[in-house]
Coordinates of C-alpha atoms and ligand atoms in Angstrom, one line a residue:
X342 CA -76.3 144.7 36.9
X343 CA -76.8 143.1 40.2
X344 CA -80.1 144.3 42.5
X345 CA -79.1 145.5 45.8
X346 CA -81.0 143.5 48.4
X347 CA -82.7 145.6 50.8
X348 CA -82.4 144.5 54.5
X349 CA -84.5 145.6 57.4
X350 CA -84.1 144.3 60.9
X351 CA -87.9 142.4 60.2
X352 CA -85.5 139.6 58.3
X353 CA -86.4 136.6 57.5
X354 CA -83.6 134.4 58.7
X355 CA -82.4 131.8 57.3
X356 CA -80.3 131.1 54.3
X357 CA -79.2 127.2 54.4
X358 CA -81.7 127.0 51.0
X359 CA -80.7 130.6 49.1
X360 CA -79.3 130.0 46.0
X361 CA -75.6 130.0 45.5
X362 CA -73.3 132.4 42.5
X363 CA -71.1 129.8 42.2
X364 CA -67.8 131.7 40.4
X365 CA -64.9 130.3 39.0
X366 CA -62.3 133.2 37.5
X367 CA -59.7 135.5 38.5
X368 CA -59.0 135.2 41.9
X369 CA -57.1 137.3 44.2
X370 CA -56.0 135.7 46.9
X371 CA -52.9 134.7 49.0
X372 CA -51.7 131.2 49.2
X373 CA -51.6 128.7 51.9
X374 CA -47.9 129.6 52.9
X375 CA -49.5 132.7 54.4
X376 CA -50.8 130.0 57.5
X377 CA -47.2 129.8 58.3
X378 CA -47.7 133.5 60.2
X379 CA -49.6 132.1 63.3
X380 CA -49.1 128.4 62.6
X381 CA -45.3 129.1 63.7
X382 CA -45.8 131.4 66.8
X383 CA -48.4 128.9 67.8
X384 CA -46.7 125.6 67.9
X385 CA -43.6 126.7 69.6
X386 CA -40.8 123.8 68.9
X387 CA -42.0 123.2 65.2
X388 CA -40.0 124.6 62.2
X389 CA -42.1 125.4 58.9
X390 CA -39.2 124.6 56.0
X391 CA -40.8 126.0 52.8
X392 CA -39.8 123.6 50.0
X393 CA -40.2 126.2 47.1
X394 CA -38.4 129.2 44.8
X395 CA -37.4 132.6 45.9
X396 CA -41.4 134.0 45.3
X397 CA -42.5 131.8 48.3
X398 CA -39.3 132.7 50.4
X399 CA -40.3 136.7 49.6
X400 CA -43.9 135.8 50.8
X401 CA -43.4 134.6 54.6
X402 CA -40.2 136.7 54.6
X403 CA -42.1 140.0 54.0
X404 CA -45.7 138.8 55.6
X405 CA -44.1 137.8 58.7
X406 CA -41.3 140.5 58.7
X407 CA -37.8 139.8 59.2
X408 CA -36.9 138.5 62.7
X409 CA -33.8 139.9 64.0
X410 CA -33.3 138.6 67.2
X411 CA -35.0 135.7 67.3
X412 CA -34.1 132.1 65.8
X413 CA -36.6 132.6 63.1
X414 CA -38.9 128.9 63.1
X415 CA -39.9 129.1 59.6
X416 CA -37.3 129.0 56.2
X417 CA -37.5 127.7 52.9
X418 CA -35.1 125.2 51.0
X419 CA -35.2 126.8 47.2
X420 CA -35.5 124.3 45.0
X421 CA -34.7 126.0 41.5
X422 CA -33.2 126.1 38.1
X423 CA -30.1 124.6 39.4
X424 CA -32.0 121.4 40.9
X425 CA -33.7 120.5 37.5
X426 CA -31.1 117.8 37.0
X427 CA -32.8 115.0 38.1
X428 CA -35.6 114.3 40.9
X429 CA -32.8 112.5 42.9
X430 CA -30.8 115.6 42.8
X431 CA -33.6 117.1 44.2
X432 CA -34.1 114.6 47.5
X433 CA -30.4 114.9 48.2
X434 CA -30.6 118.6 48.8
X435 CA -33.3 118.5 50.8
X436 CA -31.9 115.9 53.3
X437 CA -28.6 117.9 53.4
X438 CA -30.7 121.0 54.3
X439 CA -32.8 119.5 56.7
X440 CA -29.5 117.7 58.0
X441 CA -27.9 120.6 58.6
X442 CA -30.6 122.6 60.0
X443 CA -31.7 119.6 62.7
X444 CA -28.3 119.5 63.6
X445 CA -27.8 123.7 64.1
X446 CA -31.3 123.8 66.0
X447 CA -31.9 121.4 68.5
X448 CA -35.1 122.7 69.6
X449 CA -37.0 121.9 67.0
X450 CA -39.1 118.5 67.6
X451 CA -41.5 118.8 64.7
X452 CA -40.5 119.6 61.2
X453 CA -43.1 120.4 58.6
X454 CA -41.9 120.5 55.1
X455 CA -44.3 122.7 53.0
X456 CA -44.7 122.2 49.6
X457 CA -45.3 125.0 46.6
X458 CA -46.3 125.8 43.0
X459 CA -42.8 125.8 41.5
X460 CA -42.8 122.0 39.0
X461 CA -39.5 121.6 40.3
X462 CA -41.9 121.0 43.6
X463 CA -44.6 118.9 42.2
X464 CA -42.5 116.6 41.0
X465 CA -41.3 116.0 44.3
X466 CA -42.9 113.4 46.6
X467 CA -42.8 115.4 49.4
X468 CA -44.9 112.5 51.8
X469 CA -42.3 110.2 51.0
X470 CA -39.1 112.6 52.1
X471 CA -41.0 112.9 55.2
X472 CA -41.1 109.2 56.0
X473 CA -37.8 109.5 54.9
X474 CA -36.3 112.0 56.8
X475 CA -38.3 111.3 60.0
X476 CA -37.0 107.8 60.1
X477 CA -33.2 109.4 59.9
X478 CA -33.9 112.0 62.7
X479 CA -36.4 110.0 64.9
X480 CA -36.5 110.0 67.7
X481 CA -35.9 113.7 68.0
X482 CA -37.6 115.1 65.1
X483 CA -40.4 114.1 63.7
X484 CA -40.6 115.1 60.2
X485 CA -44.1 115.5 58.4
X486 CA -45.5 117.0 55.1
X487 CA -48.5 119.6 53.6
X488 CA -49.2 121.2 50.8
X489 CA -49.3 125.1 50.7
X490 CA -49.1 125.7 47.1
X491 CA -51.2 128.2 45.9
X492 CA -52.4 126.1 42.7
X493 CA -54.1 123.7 45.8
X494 CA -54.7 126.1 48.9
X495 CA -55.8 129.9 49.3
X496 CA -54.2 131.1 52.9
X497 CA -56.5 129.9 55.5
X498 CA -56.2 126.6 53.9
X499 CA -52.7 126.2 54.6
X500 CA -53.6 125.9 58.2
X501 CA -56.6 122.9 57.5
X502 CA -53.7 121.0 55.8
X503 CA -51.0 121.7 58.2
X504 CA -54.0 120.5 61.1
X505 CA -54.6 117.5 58.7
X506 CA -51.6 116.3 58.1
X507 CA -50.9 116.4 62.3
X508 CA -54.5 114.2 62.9
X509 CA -53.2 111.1 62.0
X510 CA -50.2 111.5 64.3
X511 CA -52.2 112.2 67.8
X512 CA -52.1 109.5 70.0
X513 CA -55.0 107.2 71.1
X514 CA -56.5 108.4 73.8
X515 CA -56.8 105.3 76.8
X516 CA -58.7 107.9 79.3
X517 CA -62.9 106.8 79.9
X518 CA -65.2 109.9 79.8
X519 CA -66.2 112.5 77.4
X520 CA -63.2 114.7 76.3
X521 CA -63.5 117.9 74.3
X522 CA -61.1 118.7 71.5
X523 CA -61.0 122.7 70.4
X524 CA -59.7 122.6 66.5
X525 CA -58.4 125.7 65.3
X526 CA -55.1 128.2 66.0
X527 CA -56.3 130.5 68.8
X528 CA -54.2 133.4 70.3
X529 CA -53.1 132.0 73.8
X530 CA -54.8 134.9 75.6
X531 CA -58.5 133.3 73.9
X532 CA -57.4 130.2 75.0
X533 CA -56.6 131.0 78.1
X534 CA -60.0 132.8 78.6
X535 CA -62.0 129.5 76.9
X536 CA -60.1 127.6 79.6
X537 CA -61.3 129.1 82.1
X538 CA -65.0 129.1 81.5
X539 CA -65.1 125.5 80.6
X540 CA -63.2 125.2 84.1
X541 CA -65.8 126.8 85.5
X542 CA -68.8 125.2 84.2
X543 CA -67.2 121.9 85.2
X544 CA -65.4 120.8 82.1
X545 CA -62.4 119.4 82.5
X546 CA -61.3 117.3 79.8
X547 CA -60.4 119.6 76.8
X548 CA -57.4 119.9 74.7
X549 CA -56.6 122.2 71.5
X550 CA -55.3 121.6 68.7
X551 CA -53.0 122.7 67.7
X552 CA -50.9 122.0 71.0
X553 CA -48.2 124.8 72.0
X554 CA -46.1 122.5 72.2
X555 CA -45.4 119.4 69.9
X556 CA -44.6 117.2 72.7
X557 CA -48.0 117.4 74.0
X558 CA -50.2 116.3 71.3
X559 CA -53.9 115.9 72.7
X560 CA -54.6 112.1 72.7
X561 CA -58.0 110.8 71.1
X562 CA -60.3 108.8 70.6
X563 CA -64.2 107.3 70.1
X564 CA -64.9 109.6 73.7
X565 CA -63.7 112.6 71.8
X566 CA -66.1 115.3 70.6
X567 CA -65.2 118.1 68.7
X568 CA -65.8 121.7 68.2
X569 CA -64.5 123.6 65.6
X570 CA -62.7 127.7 66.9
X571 CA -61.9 128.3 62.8
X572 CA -64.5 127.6 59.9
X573 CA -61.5 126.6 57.3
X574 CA -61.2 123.2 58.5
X575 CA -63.2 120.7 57.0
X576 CA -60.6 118.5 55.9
X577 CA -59.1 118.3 59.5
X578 CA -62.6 117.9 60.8
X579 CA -62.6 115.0 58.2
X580 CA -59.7 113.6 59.1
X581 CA -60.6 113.5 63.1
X582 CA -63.9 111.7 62.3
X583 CA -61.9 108.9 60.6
X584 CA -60.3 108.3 64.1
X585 CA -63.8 108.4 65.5
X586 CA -64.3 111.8 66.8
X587 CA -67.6 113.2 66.4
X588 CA -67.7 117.0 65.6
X589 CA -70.2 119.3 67.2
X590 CA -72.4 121.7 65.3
X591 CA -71.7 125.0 66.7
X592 CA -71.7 128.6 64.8
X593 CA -68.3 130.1 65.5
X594 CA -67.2 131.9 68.7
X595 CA -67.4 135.8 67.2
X596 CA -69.0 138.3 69.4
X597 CA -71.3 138.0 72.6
X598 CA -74.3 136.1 70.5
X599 CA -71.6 133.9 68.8
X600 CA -69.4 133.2 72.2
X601 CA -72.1 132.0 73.9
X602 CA -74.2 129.8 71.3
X603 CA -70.5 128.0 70.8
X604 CA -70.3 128.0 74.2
X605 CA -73.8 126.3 75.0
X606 CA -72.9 124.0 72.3
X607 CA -70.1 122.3 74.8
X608 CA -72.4 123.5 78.1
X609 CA -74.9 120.6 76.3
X610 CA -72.6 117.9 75.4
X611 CA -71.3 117.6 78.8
X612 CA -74.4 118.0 80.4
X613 CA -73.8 121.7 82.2
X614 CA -76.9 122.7 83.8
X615 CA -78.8 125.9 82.3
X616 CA -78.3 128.0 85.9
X617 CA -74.6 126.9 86.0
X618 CA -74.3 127.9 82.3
X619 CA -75.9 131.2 82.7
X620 CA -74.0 132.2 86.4
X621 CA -70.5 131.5 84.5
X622 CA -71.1 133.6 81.1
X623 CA -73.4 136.1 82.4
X624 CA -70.4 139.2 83.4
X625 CA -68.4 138.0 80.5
X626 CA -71.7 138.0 77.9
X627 CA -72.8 141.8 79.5
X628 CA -68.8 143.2 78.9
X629 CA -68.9 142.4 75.9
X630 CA -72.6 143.4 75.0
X631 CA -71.2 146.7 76.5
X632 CA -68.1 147.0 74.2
X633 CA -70.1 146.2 71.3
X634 CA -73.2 148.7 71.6
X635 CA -70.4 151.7 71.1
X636 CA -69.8 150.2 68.0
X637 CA -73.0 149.2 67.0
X638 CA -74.3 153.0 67.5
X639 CA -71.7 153.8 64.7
X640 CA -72.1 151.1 62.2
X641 CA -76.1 150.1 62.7
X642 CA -77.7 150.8 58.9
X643 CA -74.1 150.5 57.2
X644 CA -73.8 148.2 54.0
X645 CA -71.2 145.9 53.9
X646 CA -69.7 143.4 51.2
X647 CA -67.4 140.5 51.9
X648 CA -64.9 139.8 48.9
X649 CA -63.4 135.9 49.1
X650 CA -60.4 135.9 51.2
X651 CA -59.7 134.2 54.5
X652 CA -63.3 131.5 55.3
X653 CA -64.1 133.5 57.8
X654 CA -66.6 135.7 55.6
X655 CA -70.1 133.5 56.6
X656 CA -69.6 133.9 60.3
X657 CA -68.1 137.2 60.6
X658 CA -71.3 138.2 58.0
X659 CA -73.3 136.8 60.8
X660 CA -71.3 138.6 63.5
X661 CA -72.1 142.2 62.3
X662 CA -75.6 141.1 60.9
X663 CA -76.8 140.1 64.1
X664 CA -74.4 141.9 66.7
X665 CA -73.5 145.1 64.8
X666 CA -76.8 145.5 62.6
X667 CA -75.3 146.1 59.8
X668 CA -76.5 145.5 56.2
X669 CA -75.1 142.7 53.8
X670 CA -74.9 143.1 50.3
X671 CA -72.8 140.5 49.3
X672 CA -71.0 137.4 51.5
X673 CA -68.5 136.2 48.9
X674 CA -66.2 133.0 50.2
X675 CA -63.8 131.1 48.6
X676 CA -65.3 127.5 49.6
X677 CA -69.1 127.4 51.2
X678 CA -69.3 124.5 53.2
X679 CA -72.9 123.6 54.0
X680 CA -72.6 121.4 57.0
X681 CA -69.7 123.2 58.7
X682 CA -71.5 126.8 58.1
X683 CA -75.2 125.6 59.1
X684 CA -75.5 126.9 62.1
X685 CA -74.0 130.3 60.7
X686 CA -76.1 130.4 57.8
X687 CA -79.6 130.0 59.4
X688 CA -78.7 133.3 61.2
X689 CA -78.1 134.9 57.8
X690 CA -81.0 136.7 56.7
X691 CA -82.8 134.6 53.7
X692 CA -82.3 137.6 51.1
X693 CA -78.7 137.5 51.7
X694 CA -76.4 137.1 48.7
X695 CA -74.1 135.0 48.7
X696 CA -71.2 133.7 46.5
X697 CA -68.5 131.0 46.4
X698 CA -65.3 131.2 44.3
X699 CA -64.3 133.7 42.5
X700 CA -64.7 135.7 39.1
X701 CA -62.9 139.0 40.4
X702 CA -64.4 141.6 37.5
X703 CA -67.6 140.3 37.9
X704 CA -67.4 140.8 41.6
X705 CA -65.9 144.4 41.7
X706 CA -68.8 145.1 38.9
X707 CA -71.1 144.2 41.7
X708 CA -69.4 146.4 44.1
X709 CA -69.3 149.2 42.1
X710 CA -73.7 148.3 41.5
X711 CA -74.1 148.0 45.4
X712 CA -71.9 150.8 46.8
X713 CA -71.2 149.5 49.9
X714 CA -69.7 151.5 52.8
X715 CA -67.6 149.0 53.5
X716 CA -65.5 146.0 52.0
X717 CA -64.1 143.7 53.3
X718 CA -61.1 142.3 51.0
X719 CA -57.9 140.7 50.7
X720 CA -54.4 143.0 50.5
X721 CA -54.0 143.4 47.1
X722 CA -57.6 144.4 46.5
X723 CA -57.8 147.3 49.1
X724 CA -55.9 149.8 47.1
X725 CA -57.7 150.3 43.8
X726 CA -61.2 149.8 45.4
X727 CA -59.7 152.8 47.8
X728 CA -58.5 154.8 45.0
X729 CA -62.4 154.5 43.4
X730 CA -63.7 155.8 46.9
X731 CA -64.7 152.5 48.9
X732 CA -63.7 152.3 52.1
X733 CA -62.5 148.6 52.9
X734 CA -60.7 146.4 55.7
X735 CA -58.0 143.8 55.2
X736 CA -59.3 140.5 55.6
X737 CA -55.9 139.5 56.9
X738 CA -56.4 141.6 59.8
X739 CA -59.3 139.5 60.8
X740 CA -56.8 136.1 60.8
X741 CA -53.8 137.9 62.7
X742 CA -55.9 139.4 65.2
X743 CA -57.6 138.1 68.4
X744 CA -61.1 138.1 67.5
X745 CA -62.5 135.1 69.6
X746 CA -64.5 135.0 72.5
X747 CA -66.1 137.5 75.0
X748 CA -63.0 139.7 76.0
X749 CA -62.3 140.3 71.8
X750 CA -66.0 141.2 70.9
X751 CA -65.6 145.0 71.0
X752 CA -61.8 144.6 69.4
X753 CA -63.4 142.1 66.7
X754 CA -66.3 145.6 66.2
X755 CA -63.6 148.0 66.0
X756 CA -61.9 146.5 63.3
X757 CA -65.2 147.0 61.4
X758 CA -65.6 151.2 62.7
X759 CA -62.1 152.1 62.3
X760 CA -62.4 152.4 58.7
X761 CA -65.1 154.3 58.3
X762 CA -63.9 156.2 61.3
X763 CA -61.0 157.2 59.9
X764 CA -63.0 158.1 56.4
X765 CA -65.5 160.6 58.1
X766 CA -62.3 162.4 59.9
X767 CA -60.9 162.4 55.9
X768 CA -64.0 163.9 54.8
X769 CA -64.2 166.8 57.6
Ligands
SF4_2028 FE1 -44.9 130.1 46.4 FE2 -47.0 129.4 44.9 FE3 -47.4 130.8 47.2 FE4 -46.3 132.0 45.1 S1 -48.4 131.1 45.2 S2 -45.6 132.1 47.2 S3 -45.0 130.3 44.2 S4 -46.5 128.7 47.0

């Protein structure tokens, strides 16, 4: 039976050197499809075609429910039983579907085919039908490839190798000067908010990726410097370095304390001057200090355990650690990358526990040891820790919702106090 760790506020921080339970088991998780969601509604000419069976179709159907009046921008080409004849059987459909459906929608300028579990799948080369089929439909559509299978991705993956496979495509950038490229799928309202603080403090070359539109892929190069807005993205991160961006350390921008260290992050790469820095984030920084001490008087002293789910666990652990003063039990992710997570994980405190992968019993043994008043899990985990009296939140939430930046701090809290909220009315 695992120890429950003890927290005071007297932490020591610090938890780059605490050791690691490194899992690998049962894991409950969704797949890298699930990135489709808010890959789709962000890149607004690009079509998602699903190359996979009716399981994957029933996913993004149901998780993005059905659109009725809208031209839907994701689908998937079911590639079953009937298509086991041969591989070139296989690459024939596809064209024909991708065929007809660049010739029935117009609009769309980028085509990702995203590949699946099914073996009828693997065995097909999906890179090469995308040279393939962009050279047939260029220059109107370009055509490119990712994996989402769950066998390779869990969801927020999807997204790092949607963003990956879209690097090597951004054009060179010609422009002299330092530019700034924000990595990461942001709601357009945080965006729109970021923009306007960098304006302010005098930065003007900035781009994110991704684009809202295809057409206007940020251009980079050696000048380029990088901050991550999502922690799930080393391989894109990876990828950019190869074309000679440099990536910043920053933590991620959750909550006042984490706006405004990613924030200064930028403010010192380009040179902003501390007064300058400090006149634009200072109203922003005190809203949201304001949202967040309503929260804070509610869940100060509260344990909470992260279950594996979505990447985001290390920095939104940080977020109600430091911001919400809350006690962590257990910070479970499904990958734990060191450099990317640094600057989160010295803010940890050093007795925090912490786990990568996934051995699911084991994990809901340690639950049911620590009795925390609050998990925070994927979908398919909520109900039967409900049903044994844990209170949780869907991790999915924390994806789908606008949680970045100063304006979101007391929405990102609430999703936190609504639970247990809504427990104490139960209990009454
Ligand atoms: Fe499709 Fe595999 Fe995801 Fe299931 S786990 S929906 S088969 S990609």
């Amino acid at each position: 039976m695992n120890q429950v760790i003890p927290i005071s506020r007297a932490d020591v921080l610090g938890c780059a050197s605490t050791p690691v339970i490194s899992e690998k088991g049962q894991r409950e998780v969704f797949c890298g499809l699930t990135g489709i969601i808010w890959l789709h509604r962000k890149i607004q000419d690009a079509f998602f075609l699903v190359v996979g069976s009716r399981t994957c179709a029933h996913l993004i159907q149901s998780a993005a429910g059905v659109m009725i009046f809208a031209e839907p921008r994701f689908g998937t080409a079911i590639i079953d039983e009937r298509d086991l004849a041969g591989i070139a059987d296989a690459n024939e459909e596809l064209d024909r579907v991708v065929s007809e459906l660049l010739t029935r929608r117009q609009d769309i300028k980028l085509l990702f085919l995203v590949g699946s579990c099914p073996s009828e799948v693997i065995k097909l080369d999906l890179s090469r039908a995308a040279e393939r089929l962009s050279r047939r439909h260029s220059p109107r559509t370009r055509v490119l490839s990712y994996s989402g299978s769950g066998i390779e991705t869990t969801f927020t993956q999807g997204e790092d190798a949607c963003l990956a496979a879209l690097t090597p495509t951004l054009p060179a950038r010609t422009a002299r000067g330092k530019h700034l490229l924000i990595v990461g799928t942001l709601a357009d309202v945080v965006e729109d908010q970021l923009s306007t603080l960098l304006r302010k403090m005098g930065i003007e070359h900035f781009d994110f990726l991704p684009p809202r539109r295809s057409a206007a892929l940020p251009a980079i190069g050696t000048d380029t410097l990088c901050l991550l807005a999502q922690p799930f993205l080393a391989n894109t991160a990876k990828q950019l370095e190869s074309r000679g961006v440099k990536r910043l350390d920053a933590p991620f921008p959750l909550g006042a304390e984490g706006t405004t260290q990613w924030l200064q992050v930028a403010a010192k790469a380009f040179d902003v001057d501390y007064s300058r820095f400090e006149e634009v984030t200072r109203a922003p920084r005190q809203r949201a200090e304001q949202s967040l001490a309503r929260h804070r008087a509610q869940l100060e002293g509260k344990s909470i355990t992260f279950l594996p789910d979505s990447q985001l666990e290390i920095p939104l652990a940080r977020f109600v650690y430091q911001e919400l003063h809350m006690k962590l039990l257990e910070v479970g992710t499904p990958y734990l990358h060191r450099q990317i997570m640094a600057p989160e994980l010295e803010q940890l405190p050093s007795t925090t526990r912490l786990s990568e992968g996934q051995s699911l019993e084991l994990q809901l043994d340690r639950c049911d040891a620590d009795q925390p008043d609050l998990i925070v899990c994927g979908l398919g985990l909520a109900n039967p820790l409900e049903a044994k009296g844990f209170t949780t939140k869907w991790s999915i939430e924390l994806v789908f919702t606008p949680i970045q930046g100063y304006e979101q701090a007391g929405d990102l809290a609430a999703l936190f106090s609504r639970p247990l909220a809504r427990k104490l009315k139960l209990v009454a």
